[in-house]
CSV table of C-alpha atoms in Angstrom, one decimal:
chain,number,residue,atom,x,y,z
A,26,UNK,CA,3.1,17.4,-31.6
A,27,UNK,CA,4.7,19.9,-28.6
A,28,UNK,CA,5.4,18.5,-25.7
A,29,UNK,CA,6.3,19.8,-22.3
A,30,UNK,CA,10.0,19.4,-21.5
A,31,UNK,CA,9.5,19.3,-18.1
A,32,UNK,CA,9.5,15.5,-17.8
A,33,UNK,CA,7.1,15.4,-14.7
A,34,UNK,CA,4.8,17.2,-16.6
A,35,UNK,CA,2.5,15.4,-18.9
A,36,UNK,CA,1.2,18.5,-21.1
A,37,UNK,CA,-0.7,18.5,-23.2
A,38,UNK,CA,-2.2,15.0,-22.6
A,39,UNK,CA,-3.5,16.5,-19.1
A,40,UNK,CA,-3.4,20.0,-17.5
A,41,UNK,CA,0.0,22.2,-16.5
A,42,UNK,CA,1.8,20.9,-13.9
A,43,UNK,CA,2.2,24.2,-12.5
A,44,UNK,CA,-1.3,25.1,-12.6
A,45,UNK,CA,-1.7,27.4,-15.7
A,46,UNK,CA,-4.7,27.4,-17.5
A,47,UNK,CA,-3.5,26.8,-20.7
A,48,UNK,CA,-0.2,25.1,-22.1
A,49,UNK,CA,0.4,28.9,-23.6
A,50,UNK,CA,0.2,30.3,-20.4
A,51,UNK,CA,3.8,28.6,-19.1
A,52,UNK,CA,6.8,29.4,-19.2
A,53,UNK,CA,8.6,26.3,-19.7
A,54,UNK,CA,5.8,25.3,-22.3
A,55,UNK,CA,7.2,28.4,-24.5
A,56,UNK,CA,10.8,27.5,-24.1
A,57,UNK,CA,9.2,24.0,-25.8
A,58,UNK,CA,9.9,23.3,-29.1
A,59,UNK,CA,7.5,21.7,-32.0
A,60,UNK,CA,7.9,17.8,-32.3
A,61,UNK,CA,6.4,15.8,-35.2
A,62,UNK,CA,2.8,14.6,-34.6
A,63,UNK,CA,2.9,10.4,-34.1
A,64,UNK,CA,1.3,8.5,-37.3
A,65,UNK,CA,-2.4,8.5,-36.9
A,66,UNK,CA,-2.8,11.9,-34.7
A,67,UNK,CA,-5.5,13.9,-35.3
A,68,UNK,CA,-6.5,17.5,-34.2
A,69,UNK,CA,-9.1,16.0,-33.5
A,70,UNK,CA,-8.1,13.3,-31.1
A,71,UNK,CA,-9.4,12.7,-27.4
A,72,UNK,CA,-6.6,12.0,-25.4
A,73,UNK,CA,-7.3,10.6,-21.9
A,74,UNK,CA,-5.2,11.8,-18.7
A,75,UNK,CA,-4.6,8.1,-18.0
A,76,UNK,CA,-2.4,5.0,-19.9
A,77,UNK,CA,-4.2,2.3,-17.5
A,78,UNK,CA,-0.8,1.5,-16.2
A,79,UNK,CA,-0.1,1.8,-12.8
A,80,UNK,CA,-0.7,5.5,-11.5
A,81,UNK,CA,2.3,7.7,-10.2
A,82,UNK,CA,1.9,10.8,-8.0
A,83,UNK,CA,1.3,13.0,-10.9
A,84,UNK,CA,-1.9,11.1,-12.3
A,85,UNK,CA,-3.9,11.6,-9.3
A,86,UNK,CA,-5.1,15.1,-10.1
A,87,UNK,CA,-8.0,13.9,-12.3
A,88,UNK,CA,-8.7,11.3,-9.6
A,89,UNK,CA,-8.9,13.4,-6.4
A,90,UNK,CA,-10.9,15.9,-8.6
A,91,UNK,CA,-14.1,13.6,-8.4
A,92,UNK,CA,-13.4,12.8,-4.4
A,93,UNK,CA,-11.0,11.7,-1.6
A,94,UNK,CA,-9.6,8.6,-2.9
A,95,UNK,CA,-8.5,5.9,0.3
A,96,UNK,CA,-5.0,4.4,-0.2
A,97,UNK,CA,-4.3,1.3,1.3
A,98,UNK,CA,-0.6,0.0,2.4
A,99,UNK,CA,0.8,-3.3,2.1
A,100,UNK,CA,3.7,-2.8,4.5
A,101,UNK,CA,6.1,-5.8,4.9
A,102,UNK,CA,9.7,-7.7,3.6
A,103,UNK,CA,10.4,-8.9,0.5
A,104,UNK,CA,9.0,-11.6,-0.8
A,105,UNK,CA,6.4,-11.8,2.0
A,106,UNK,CA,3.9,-11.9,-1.3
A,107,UNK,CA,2.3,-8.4,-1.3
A,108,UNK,CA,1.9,-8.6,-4.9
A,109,UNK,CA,0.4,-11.7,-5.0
A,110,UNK,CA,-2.1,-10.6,-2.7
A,111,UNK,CA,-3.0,-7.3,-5.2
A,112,UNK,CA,-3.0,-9.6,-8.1
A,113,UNK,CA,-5.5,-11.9,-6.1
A,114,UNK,CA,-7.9,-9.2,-5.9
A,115,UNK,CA,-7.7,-8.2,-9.0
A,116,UNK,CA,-8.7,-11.8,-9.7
A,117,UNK,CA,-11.0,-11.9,-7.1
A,118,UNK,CA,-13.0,-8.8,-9.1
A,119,UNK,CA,-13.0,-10.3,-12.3
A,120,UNK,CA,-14.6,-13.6,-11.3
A,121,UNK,CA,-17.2,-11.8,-9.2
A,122,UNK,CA,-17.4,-8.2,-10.0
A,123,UNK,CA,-18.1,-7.5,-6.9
A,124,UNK,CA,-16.3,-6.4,-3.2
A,125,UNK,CA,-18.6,-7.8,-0.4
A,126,UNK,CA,-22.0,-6.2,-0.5
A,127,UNK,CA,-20.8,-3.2,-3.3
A,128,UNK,CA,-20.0,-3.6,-6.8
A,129,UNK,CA,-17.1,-3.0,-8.9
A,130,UNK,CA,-17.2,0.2,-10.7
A,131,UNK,CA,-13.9,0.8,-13.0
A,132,UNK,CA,-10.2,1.2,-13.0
A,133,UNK,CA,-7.9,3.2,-14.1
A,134,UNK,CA,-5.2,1.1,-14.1
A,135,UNK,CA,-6.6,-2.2,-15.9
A,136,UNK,CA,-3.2,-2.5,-17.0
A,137,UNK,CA,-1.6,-2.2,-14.1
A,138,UNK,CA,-3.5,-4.9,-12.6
A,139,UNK,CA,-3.4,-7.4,-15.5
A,140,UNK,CA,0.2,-7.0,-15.5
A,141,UNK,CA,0.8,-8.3,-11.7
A,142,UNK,CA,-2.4,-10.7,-12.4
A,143,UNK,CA,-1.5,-12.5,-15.4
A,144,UNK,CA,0.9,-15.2,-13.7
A,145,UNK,CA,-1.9,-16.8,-11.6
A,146,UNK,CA,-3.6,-17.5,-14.8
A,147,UNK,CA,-3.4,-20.6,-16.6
A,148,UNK,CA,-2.1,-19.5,-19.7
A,149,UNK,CA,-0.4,-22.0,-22.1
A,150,UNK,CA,1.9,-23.3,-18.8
A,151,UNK,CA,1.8,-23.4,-14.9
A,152,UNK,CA,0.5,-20.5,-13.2
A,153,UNK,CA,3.6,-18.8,-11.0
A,154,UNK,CA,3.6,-16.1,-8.7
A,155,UNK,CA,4.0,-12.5,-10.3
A,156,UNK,CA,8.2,-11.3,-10.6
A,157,UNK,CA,9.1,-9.6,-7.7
A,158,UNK,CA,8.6,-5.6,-7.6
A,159,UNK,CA,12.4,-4.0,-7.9
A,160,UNK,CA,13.2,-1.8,-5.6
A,161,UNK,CA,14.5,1.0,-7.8
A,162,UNK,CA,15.2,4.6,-6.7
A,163,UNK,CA,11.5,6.1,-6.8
A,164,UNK,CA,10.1,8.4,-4.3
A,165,UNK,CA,6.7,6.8,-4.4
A,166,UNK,CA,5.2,3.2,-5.4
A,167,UNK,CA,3.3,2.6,-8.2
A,168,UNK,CA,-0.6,3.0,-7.4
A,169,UNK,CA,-3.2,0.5,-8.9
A,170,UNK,CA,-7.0,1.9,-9.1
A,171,UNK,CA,-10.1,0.4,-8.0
A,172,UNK,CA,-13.6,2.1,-7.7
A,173,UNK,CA,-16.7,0.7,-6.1
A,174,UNK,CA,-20.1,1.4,-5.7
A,175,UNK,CA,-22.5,1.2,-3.1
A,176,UNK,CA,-26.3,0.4,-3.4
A,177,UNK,CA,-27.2,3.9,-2.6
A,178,UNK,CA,-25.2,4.7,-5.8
A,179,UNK,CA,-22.3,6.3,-3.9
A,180,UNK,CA,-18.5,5.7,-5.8
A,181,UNK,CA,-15.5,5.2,-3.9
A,182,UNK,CA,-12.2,5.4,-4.8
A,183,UNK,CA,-9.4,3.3,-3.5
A,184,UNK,CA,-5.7,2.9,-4.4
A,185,UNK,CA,-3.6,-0.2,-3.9
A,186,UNK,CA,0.6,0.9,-3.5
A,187,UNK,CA,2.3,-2.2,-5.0
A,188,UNK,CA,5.8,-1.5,-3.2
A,189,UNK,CA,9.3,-3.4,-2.7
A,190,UNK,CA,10.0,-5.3,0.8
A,191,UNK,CA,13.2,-3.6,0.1
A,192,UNK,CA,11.8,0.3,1.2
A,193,UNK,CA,10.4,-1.2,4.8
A,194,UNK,CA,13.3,-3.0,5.9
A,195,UNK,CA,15.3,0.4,5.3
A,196,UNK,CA,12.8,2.0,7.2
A,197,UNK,CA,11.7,0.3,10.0
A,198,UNK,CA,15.7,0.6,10.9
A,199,UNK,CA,15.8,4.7,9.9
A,200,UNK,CA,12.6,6.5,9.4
A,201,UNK,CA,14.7,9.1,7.6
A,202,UNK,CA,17.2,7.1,5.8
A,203,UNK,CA,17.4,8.5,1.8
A,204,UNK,CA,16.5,5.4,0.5
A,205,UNK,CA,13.5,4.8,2.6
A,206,UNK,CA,11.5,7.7,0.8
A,207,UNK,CA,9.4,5.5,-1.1
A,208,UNK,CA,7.8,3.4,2.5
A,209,UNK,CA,7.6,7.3,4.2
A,210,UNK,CA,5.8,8.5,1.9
A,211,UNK,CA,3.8,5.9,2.0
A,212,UNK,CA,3.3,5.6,5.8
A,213,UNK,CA,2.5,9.1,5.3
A,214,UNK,CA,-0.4,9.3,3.3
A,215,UNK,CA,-2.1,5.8,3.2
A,216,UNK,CA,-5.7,5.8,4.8
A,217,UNK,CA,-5.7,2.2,5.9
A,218,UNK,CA,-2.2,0.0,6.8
A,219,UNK,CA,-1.9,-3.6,6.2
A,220,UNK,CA,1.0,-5.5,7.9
A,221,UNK,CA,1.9,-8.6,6.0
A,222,UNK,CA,3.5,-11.6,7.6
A,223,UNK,CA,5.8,-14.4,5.7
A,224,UNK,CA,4.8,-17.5,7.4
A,225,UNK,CA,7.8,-18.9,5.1
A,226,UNK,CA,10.0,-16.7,6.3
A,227,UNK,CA,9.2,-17.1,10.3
A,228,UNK,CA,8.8,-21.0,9.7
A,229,UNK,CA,12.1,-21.0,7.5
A,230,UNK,CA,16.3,-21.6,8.7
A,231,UNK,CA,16.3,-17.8,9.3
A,232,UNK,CA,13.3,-17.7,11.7
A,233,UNK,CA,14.7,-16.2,14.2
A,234,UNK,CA,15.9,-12.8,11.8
A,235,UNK,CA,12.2,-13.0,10.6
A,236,UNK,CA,10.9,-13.0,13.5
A,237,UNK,CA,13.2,-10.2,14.8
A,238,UNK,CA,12.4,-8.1,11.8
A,239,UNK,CA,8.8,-8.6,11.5
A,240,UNK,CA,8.7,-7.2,15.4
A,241,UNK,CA,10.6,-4.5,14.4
A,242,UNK,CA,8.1,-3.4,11.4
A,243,UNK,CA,5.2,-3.5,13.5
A,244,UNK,CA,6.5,-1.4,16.2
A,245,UNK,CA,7.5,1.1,13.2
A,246,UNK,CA,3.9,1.1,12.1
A,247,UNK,CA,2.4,1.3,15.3
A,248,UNK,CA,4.7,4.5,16.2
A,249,UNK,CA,3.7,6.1,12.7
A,250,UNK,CA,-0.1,4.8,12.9
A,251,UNK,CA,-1.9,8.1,14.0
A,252,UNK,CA,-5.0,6.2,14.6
A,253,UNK,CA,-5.6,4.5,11.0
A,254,UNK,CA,-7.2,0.7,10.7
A,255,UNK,CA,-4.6,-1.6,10.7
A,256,UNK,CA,-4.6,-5.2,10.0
A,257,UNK,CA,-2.3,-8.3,10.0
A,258,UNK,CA,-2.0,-10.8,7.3
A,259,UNK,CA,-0.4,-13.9,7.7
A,260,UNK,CA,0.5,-15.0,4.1
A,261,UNK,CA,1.3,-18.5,3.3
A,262,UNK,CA,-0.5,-19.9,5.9
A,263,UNK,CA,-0.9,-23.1,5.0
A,264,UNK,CA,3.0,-23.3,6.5
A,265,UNK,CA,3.0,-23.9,10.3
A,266,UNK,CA,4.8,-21.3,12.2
A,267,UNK,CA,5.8,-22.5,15.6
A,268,UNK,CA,3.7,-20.9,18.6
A,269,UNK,CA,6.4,-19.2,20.1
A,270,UNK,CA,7.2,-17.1,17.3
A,271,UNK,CA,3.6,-16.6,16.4
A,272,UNK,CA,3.1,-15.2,19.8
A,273,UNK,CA,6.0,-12.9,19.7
A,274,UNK,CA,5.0,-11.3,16.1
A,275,UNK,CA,1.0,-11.3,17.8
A,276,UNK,CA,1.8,-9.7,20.9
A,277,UNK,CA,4.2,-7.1,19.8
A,278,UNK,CA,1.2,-6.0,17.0
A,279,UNK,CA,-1.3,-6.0,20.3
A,280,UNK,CA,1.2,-4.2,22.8
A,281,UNK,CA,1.1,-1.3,20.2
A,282,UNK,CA,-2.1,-1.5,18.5
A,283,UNK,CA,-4.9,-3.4,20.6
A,284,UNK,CA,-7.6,-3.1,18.1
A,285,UNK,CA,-5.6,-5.0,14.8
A,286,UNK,CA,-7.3,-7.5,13.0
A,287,UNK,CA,-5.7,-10.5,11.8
A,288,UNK,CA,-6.6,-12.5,8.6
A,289,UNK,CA,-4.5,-15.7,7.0
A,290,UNK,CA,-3.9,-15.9,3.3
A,291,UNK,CA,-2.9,-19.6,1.7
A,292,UNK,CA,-2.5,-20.1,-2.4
A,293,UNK,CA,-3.5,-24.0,-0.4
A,294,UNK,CA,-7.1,-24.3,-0.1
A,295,UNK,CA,-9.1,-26.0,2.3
A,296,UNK,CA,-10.7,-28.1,-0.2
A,297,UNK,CA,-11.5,-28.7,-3.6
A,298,UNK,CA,-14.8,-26.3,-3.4
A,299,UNK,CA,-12.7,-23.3,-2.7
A,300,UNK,CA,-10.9,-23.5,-5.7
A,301,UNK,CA,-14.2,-22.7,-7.7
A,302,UNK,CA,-14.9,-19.8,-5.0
A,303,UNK,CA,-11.6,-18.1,-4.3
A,304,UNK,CA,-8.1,-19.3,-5.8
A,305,UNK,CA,-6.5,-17.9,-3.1
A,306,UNK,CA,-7.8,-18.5,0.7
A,307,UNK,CA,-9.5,-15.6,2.3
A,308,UNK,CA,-8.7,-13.2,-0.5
A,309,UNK,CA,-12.3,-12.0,-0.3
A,310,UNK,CA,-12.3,-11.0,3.3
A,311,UNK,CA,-8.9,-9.5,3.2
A,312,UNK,CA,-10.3,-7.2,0.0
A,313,UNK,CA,-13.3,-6.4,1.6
A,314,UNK,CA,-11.3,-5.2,4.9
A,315,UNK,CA,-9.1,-2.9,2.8
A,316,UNK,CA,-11.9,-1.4,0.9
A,317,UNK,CA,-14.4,-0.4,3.3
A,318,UNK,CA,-14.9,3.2,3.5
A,319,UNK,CA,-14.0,5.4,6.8
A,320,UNK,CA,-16.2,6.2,9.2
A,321,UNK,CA,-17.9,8.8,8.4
A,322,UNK,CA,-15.9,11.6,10.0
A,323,UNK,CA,-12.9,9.8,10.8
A,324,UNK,CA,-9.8,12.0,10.1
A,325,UNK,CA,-6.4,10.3,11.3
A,326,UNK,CA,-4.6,13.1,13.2
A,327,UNK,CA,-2.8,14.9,11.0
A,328,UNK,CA,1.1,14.5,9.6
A,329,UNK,CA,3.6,16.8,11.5
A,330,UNK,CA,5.8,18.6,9.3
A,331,UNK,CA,8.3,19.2,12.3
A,332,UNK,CA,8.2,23.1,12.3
A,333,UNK,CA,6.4,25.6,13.6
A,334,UNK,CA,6.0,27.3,10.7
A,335,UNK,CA,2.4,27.7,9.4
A,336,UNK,CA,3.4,28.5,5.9
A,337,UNK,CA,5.8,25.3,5.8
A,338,UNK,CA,3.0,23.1,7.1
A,339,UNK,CA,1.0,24.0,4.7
A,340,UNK,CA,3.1,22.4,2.1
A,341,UNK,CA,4.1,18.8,4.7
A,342,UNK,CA,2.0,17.0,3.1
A,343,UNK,CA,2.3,17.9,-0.7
């Protein structure tokens, strides 16, 4: 079967990367050469633009074809449990199949999700939290789908960036440090931004640094915020964080950014009744936060491509 050998371009399984309306068309596709069809291809074969695995930044043609999908960021250090969080409302959707008052309407990434989501589970052994999310060298995170929809039969699209502590803590310190791509272009794009707190870390030996660093992150956010709903999750809260530092991590997320919200997040529940409900404490309210569509109208200003040039700015944002 031909293949493209431009490896950012998935042709044929989904349309040219450079826009041509047929793989004939391109240039690069005629410099291609014939490879053996896999064992059990047909000609007549339907092949999906999708693998269910997480999306990348080439996938999302097919998505934002149907509507304006809303990306959310989790923005905060390693091992501060962003990815337990997505894999709690992943598991939060499957027991309910529903998101507050809407219902759950598909995925493209199933397999994205199952593979962050599978460790909570009680599986042949003790449920553990999901591997931490390497850093690597990509220029964006790995996107997990989720699609709603209302009573009024309206679909929405969301996407959830499942990204390494690693990429913030370069840069909140450099905004245009090389290896911070990955949280910029992030920051960048995402619809709604989600700031989460370790109350391990900022209860822990290195408090202090926590605390220091988690100040640090929120005044990045709030000087690359451009008028986008923010929120602050304190994960792990079942841990007791003193009430100075909980004031200094507070106040430095109100001095920038009056109108955050605030949720708390514990794999401890309150009591044995909440395990039956939600395995992990105020899942549901976080999720249905993240997921509620934008004002109708709302458009965060726009991202400044630092030039004057129209034609350049254009292109910023692509």
């Amino acid at each position: 079967m031909k293949r493209c050998p431009d490896s950012r371009c998935n042709a044929p399984d989904v349309a040219c990367r450079l826009g041509e309306a047929t793989p004939a068309d391109c240039a690069v596709w005629g410099n291609s050469a014939d490879t053996e069809a896999p064992e059990g291809d047909s000609p007549n074969l339907t092949l999906l633009p999708w693998s269910g695995a997480a999306l990348g930044t080439t996938d999302l043609a097919f998505l934002t074809s149907r509507g304006d999908p809303k990306l959310v960021a989790l923005i905060g250090p390693h091992n501060a449990g962003k990815t337990t969080l997505l894999a709690a409302f992943y598991q939060q959707i499957g027991r309910t199949g529903s998101i507050g008052e809407v219902r759950f309407a598909g995925s493209y990434s199933l397999e994205g999700w199952e593979a962050i989501a599978h460790a909570l589970r009680w599986e042949g052994g003790t449920p553990k939290f999901p591997p931490h999310t390497p850093s690597g060298t990509g220029r964006a995170p790995g996107l997990l789908h989720l699609a709603q929809r209302a009573a009024d039969g309206n679909l929405s699209d969301f996407l959830f960036a499942d990204t390494p502590g690693e990429w913030f803590q370069r840069w909140t310190m450099d905004v245009d440090a090389p290896d911070a791509e990955g949280a910029r272009w992030l920051a960048d794009r995402a619809s709604t931004l989600a700031i989460v707190a370790d109350c391990e870390a900022l209860s822990g030996a290195k408090r202090g640094e926590a605390r220091n660093e988690m100040v640090s992150l929120i005044r990045r956010v709030a000087s690359e915020r451009r008028g986008r709903p923010v929120a602050l999750i304190w994960t792990k809260a079942d841990i007791q964080v003193s009430q100075p530092i909980r004031d200094a991590v507070r106040n430095a997320a109100k001095r920038g950014m009056p109108d955050i919200v605030e949720f708390e997040t514990s794999v401890v529940p309150r009591s044995l009744d909440d395990i039956a409900i939600e395995p992990i404490a105020a899942v549901k309210t976080v999720l249905a936060w993240a997921t509620t569509p934008l004002p109708v109208g709302f458009s965060p200003p726009a991202y400044s491509s630092g030039t004057r040039d129209p034609f350049f700015s254009i292109g910023a944002d692509a």
